[in-house]
N, CA, C and O atoms as a DFTB+ gen file, in Angstrom:
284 C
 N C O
     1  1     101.234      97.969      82.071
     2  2      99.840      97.887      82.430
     3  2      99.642      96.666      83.331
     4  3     100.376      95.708      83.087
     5  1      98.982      96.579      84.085
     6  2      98.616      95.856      85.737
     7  2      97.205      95.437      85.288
     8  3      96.180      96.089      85.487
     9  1      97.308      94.135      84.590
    10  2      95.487      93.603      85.032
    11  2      95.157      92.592      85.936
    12  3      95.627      91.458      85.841
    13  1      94.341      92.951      86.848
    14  2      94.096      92.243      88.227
    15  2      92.476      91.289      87.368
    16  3      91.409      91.876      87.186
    17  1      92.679      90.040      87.044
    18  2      91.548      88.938      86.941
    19  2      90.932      88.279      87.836
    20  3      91.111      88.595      89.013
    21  1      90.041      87.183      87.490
    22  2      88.972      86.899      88.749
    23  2      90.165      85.606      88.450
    24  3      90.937      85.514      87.495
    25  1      89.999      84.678      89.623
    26  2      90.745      83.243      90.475
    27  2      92.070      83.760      91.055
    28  3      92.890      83.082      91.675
    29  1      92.158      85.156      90.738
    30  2      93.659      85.263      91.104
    31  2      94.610      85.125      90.294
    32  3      95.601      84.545      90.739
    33  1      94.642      85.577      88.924
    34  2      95.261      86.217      87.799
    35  2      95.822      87.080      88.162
    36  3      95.487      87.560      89.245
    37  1      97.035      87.719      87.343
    38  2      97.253      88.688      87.139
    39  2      98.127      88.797      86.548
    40  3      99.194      88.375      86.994
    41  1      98.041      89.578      84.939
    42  2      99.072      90.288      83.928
    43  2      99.752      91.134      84.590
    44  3      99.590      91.449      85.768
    45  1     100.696      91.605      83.690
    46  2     101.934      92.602      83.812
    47  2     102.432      92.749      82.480
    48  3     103.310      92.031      82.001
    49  1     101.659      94.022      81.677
    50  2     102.033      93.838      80.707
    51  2     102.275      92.449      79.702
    52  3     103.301      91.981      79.209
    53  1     101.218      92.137      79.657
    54  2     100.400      90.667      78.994
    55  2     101.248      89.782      79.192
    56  3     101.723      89.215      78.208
    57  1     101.693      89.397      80.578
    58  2     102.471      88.274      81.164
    59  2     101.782      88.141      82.074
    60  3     101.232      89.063      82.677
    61  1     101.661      86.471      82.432
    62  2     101.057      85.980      84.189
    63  2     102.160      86.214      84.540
    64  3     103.288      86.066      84.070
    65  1     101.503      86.808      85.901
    66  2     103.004      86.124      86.890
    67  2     102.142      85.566      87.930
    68  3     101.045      85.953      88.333
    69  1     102.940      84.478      88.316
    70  2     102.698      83.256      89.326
    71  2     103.030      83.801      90.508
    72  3     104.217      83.935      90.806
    73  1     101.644      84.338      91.658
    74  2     101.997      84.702      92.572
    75  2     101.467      83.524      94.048
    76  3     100.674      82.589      93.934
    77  1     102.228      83.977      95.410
    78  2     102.109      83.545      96.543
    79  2     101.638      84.361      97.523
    80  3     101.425      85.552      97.297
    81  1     101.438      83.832      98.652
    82  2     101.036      84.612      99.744
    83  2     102.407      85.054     100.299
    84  3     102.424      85.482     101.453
    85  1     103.745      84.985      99.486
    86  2     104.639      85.807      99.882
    87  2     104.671      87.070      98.611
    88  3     104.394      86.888      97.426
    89  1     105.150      88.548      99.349
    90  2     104.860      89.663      98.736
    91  2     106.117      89.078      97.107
    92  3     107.214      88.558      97.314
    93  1     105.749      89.258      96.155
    94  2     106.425      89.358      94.648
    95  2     106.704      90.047      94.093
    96  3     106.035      90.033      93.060
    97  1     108.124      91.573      94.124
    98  2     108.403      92.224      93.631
    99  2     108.398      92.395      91.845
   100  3     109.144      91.762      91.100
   101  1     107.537      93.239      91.478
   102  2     108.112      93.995      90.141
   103  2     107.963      95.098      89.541
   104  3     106.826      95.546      89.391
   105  1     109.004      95.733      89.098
   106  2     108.920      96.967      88.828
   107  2     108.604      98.140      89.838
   108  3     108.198      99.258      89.518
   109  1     108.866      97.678      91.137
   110  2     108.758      98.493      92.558
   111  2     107.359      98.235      92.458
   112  3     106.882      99.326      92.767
   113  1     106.147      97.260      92.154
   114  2     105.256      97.178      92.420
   115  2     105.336      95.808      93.291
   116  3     106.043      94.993      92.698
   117  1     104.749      95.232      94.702
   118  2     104.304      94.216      95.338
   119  2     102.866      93.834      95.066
   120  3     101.731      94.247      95.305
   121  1     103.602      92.639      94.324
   122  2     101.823      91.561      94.595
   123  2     101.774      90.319      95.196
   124  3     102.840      89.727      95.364
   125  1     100.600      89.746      95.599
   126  2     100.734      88.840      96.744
   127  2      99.219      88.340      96.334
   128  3      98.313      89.012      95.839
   129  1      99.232      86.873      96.717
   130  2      97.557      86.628      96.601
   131  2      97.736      85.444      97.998
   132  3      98.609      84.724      98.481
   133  1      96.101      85.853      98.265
   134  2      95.876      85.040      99.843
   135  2      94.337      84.197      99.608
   136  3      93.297      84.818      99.829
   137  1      94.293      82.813      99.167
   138  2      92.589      82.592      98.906
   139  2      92.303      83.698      98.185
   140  3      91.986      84.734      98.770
   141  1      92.394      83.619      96.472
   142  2      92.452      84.382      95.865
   143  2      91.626      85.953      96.029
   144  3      90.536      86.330      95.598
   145  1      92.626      86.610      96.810
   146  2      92.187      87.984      96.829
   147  2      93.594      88.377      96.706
   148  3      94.521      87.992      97.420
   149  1      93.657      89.420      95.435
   150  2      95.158      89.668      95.475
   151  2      95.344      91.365      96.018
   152  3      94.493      92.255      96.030
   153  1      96.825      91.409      96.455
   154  2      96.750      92.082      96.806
   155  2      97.963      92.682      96.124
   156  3      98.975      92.087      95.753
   157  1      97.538      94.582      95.983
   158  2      98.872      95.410      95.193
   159  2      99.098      96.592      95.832
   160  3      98.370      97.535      96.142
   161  1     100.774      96.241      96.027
   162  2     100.807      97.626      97.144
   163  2     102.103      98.300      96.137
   164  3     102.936      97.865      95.342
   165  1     101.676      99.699      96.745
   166  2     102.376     100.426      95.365
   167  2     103.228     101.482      96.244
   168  3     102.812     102.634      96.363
   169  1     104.321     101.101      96.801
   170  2     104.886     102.094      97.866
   171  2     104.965     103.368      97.377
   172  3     104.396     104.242      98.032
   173  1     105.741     103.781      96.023
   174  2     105.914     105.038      95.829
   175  2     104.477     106.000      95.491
   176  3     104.712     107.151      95.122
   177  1     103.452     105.708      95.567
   178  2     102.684     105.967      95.945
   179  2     101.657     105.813      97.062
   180  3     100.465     106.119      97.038
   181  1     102.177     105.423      97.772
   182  2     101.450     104.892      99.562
   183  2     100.154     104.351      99.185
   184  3      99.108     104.866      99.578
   185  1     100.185     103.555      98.601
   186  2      98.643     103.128      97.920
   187  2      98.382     101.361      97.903
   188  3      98.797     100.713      96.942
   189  1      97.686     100.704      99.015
   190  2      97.604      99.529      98.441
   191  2      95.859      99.335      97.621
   192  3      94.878     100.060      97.786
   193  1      95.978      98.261      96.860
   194  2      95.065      97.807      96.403
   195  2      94.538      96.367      96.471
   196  3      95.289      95.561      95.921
   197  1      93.171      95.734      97.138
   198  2      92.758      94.226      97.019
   199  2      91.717      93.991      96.332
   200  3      90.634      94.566      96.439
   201  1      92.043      93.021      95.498
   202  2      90.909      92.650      94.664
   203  2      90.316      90.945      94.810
   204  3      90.945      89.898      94.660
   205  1      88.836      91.176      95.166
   206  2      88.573      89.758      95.460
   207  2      88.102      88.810      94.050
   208  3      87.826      87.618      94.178
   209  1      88.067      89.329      93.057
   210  2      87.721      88.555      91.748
   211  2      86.479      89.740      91.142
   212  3      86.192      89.873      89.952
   213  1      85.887      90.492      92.251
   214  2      84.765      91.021      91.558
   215  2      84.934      92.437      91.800
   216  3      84.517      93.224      90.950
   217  1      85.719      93.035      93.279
   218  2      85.522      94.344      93.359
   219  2      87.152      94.479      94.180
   220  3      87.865      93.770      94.890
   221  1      87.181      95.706      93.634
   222  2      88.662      96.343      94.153
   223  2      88.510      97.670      95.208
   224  3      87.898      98.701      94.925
   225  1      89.282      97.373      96.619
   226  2      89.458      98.267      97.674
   227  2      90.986      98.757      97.187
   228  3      92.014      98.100      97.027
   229  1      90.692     100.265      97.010
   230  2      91.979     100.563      96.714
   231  2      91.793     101.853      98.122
   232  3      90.719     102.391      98.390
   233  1      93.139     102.129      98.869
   234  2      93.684     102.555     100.520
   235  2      94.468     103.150      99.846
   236  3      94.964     102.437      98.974
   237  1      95.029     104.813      99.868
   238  2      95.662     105.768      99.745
   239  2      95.858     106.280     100.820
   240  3      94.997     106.868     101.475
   241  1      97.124     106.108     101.166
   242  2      97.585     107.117     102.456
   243  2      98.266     108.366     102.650
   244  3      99.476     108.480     102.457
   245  1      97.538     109.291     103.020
   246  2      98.439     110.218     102.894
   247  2      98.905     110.718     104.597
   248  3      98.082     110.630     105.509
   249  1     100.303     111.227     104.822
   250  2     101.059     111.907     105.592
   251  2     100.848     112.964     105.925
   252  3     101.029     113.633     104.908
   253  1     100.545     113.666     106.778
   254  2     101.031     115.269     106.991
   255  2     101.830     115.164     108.338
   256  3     101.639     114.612     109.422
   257  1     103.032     116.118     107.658
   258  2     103.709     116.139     109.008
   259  2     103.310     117.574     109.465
   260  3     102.860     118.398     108.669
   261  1     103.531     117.874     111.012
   262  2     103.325     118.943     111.307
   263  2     104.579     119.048     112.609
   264  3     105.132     118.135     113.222
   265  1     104.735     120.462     112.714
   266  2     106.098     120.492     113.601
   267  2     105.424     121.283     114.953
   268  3     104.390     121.929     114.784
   269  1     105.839     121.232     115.844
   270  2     105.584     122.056     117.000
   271  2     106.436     122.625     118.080
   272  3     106.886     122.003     119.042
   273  1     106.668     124.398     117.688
   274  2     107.789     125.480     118.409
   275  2     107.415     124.927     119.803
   276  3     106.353     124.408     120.146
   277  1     108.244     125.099     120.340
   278  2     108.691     125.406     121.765
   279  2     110.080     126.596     122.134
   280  3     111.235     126.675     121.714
   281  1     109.178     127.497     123.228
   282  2     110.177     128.375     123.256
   283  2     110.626     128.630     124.787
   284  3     111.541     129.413     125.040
């Protein structure tokens, strides 16, 4: 479980971890904090998330590929 707190907290399974404005691998999850707005990017799901202490922008990307015949 991932709890994102206000100053720029954040558990991991009821552990801080001490983050930087360099990205902090765990568990294939990246977190990063910048002037506390942290940020969680969740590759295997193309999904980042920022939280400024009060509200969370969470960005889902999705792909479509499309191909195009030539004959």
């Amino acid at each position: 479980m991932i709890n994102l707190e206000q100053g720029g907290r954040v558990l991991v399974d009821e552990q801080i971890l001490t983050l930087s404005s360099i990205a902090h691998q765990h568990n294939g999850v990246e977190f990063s904090v910048d002037q506390n707005i942290v940020t969680v990017e969740l590759p295997s799901y193309n999904m980042t998330i920022l939280f400024d202490g009060n509200t969370a922008h969470v960005a889902v990307f999705h792909f479509f590929l499309t191909s195009t015949r030539t004959n």
